[in-house]
Short mmCIF file of C-alpha atoms in Angstrom, two decimals:
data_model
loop_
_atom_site.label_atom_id
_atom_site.label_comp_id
_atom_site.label_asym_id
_atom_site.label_seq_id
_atom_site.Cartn_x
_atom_site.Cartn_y
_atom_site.Cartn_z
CA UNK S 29 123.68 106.37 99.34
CA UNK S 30 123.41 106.31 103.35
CA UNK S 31 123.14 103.22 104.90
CA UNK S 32 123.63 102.20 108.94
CA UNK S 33 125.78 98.89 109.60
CA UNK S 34 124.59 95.54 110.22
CA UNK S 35 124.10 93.59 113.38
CA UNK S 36 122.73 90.93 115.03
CA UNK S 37 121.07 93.11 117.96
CA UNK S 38 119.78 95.62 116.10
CA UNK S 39 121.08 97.93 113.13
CA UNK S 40 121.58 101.71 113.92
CA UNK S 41 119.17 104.32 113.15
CA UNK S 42 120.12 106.96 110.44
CA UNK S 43 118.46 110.27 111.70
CA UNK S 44 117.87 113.56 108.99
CA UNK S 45 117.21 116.38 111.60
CA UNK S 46 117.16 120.51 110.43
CA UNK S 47 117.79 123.28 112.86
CA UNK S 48 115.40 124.76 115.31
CA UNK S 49 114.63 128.81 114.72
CA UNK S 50 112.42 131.16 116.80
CA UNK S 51 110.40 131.87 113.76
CA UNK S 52 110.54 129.34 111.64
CA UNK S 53 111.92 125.72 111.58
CA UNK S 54 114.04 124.32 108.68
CA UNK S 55 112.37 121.72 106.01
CA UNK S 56 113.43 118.57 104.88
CA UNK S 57 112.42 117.84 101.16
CA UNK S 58 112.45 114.75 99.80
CA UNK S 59 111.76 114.79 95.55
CA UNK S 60 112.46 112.36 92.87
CA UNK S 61 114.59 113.20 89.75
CA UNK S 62 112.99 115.18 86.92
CA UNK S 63 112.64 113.69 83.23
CA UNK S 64 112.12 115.25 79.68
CA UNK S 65 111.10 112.62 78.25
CA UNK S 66 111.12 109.34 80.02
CA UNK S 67 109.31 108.78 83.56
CA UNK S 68 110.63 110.92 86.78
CA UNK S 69 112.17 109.17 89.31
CA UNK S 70 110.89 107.37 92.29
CA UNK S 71 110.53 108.42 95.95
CA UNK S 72 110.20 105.22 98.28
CA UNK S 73 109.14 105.34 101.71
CA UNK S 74 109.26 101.49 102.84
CA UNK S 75 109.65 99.63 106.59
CA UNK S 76 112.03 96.51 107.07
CA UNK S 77 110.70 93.18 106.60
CA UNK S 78 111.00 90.66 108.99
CA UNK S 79 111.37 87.07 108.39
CA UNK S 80 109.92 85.97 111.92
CA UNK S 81 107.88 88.95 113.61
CA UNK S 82 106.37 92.19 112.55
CA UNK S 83 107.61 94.65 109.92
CA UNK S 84 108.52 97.86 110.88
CA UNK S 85 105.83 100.42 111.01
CA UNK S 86 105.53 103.80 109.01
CA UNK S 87 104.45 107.11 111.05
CA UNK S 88 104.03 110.16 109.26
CA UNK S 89 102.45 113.09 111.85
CA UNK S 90 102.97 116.49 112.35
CA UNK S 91 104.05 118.05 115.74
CA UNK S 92 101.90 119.60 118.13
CA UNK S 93 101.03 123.66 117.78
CA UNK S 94 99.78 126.52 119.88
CA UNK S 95 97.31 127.74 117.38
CA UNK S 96 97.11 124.42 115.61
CA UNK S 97 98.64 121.59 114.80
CA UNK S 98 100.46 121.01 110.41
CA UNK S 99 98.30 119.46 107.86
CA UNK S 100 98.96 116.59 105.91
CA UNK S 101 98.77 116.57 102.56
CA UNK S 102 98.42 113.85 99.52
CA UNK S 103 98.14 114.85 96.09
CA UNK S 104 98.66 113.84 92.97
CA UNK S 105 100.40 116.16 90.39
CA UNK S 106 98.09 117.73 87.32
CA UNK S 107 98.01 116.79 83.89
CA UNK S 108 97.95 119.20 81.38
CA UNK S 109 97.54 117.28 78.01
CA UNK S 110 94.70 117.43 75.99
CA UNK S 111 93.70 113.11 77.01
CA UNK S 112 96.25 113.49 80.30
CA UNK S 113 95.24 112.07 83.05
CA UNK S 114 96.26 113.23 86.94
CA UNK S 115 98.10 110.33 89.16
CA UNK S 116 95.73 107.82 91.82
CA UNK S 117 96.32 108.12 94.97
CA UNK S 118 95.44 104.53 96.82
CA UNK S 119 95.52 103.62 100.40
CA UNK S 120 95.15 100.38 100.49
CA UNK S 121 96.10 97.53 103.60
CA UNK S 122 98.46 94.28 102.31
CA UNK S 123 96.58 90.87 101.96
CA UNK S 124 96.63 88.10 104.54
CA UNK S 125 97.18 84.11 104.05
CA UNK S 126 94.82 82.04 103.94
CA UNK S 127 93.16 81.17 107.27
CA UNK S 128 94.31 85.07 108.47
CA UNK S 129 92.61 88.56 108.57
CA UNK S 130 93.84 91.40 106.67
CA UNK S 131 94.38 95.15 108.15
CA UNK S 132 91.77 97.57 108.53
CA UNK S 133 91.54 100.60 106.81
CA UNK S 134 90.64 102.79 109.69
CA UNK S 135 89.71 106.84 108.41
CA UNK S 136 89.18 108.74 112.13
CA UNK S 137 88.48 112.41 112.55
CA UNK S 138 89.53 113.95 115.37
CA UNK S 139 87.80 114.82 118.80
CA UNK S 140 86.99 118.12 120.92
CA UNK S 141 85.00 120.70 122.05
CA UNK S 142 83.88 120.24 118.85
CA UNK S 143 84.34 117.07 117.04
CA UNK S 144 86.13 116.82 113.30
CA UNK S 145 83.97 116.34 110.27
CA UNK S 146 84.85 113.51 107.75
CA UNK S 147 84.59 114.69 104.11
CA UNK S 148 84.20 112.12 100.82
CA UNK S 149 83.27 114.45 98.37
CA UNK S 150 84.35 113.16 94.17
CA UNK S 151 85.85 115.95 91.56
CA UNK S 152 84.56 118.48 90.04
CA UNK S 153 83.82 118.54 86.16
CA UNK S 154 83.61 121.85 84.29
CA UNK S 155 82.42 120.20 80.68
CA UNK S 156 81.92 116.85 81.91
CA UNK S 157 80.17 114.64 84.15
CA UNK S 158 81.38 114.82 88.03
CA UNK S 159 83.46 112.33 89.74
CA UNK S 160 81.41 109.46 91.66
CA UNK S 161 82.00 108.18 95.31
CA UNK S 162 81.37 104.02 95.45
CA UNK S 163 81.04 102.76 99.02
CA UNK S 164 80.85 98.78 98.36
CA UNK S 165 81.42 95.73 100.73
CA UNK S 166 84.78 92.90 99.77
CA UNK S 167 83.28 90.07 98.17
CA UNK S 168 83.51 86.51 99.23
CA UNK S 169 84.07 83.46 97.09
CA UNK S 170 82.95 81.49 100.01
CA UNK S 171 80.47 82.99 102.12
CA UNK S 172 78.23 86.32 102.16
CA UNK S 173 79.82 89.73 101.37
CA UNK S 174 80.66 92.07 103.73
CA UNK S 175 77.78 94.51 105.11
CA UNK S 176 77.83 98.11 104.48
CA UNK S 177 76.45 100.54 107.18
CA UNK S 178 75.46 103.81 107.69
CA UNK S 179 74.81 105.22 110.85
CA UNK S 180 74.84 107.99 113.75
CA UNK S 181 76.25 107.41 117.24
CA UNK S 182 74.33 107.44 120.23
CA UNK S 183 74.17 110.64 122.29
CA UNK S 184 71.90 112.56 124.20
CA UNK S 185 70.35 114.01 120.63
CA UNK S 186 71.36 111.33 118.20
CA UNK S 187 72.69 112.88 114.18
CA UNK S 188 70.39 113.00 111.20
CA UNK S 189 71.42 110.35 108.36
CA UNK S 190 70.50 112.50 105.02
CA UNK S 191 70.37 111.24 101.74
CA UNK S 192 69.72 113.80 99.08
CA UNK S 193 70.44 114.66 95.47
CA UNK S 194 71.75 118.12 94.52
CA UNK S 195 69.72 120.43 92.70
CA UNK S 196 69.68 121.22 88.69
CA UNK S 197 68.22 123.43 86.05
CA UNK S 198 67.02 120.66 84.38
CA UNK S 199 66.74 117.13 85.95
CA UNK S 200 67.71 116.95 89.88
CA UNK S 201 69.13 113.00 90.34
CA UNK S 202 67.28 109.79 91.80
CA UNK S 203 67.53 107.82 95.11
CA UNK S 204 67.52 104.11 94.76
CA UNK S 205 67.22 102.10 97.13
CA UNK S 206 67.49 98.23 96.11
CA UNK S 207 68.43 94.71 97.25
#
């Protein structure tokens, strides 16, 4: 256990910090206890609270490169079982009181010379039926739902919008379009 002291100010900082190399920098690894039997243990990245302001935030970035800059990676571990199932990964903002507006969830490629392409693609099934994607507005138990839109920025040559299914030896999908 590592803990900084208390104060009234403001606690102190604890600070995990590997050595610097000319070809490759030192890692910091952060991994939960294993289990034969039982579940394996938790990892817990969590702010402060506070009881009169804002909670402290959570940054996770990679430094600037050269060539490029790191990645950043979630995934869930596999399952191997014959009815296993492979862990969720959710992103998901906290809920407001009433009368207040929750956090956005904001997803925001990068720009450039050439701008960053944004990806929502569900898994692939070798005997089965492929994952789906679901784009769907919050409901409301008061008033209308929210709105869900589609659409290209405007440019000198404005983007296509496609919608398409994929193609199939025997019966290529349907596009419905419904209110």
């Amino acid at each position: 256990q590592m803990e900084s002291g208390v104060s009234q100010n403001q606690a102190g900082n604890i600070v995990l910090s590997v050595g610097e190399s000319n070809t490759q920098g030192g890692g910091i690894m952060l991994a939960g206890g294993d289990s034969g039997s039982e579940t394996g243990g938790l990892v817990l990245l969590k702010t402060g609270t506070s009881a009169a302001s804002v909670s402290g935030n959570l940054h996770l970035k990679t430094s600037e490169g050269d060539a490029s800059s790191g990645n950043i990676v979630f995934s869930s571990g596999s399952s191997y079982s014959e009815n296993g199932v492979s862990g969720t990964i959710a992103l998901r903002t906290g809920d407001a009181s009433s009368g207040m507006i929750s956090g956005d969830l904001i997803f925001l490629a990068g720009g450039g010379n050439k701008g960053g392409n944004f990806i929502v693609s569900g898994g692939d099934s070798v005997t089965s039926t492929g994952g789906s994607v679901s784009m769907r507005s919050g409901p409301s138990g008061r008033k209308s739902t929210g709105a869900v839109k589609m659409l290209t920025m405007s440019s000198a040559a404005s983007g296509f919008v496609h919608l398409l299914t994929g193609a199939a030896k025997t019966r290529s999908g349907n596009i419905r379009l419904q209110t």
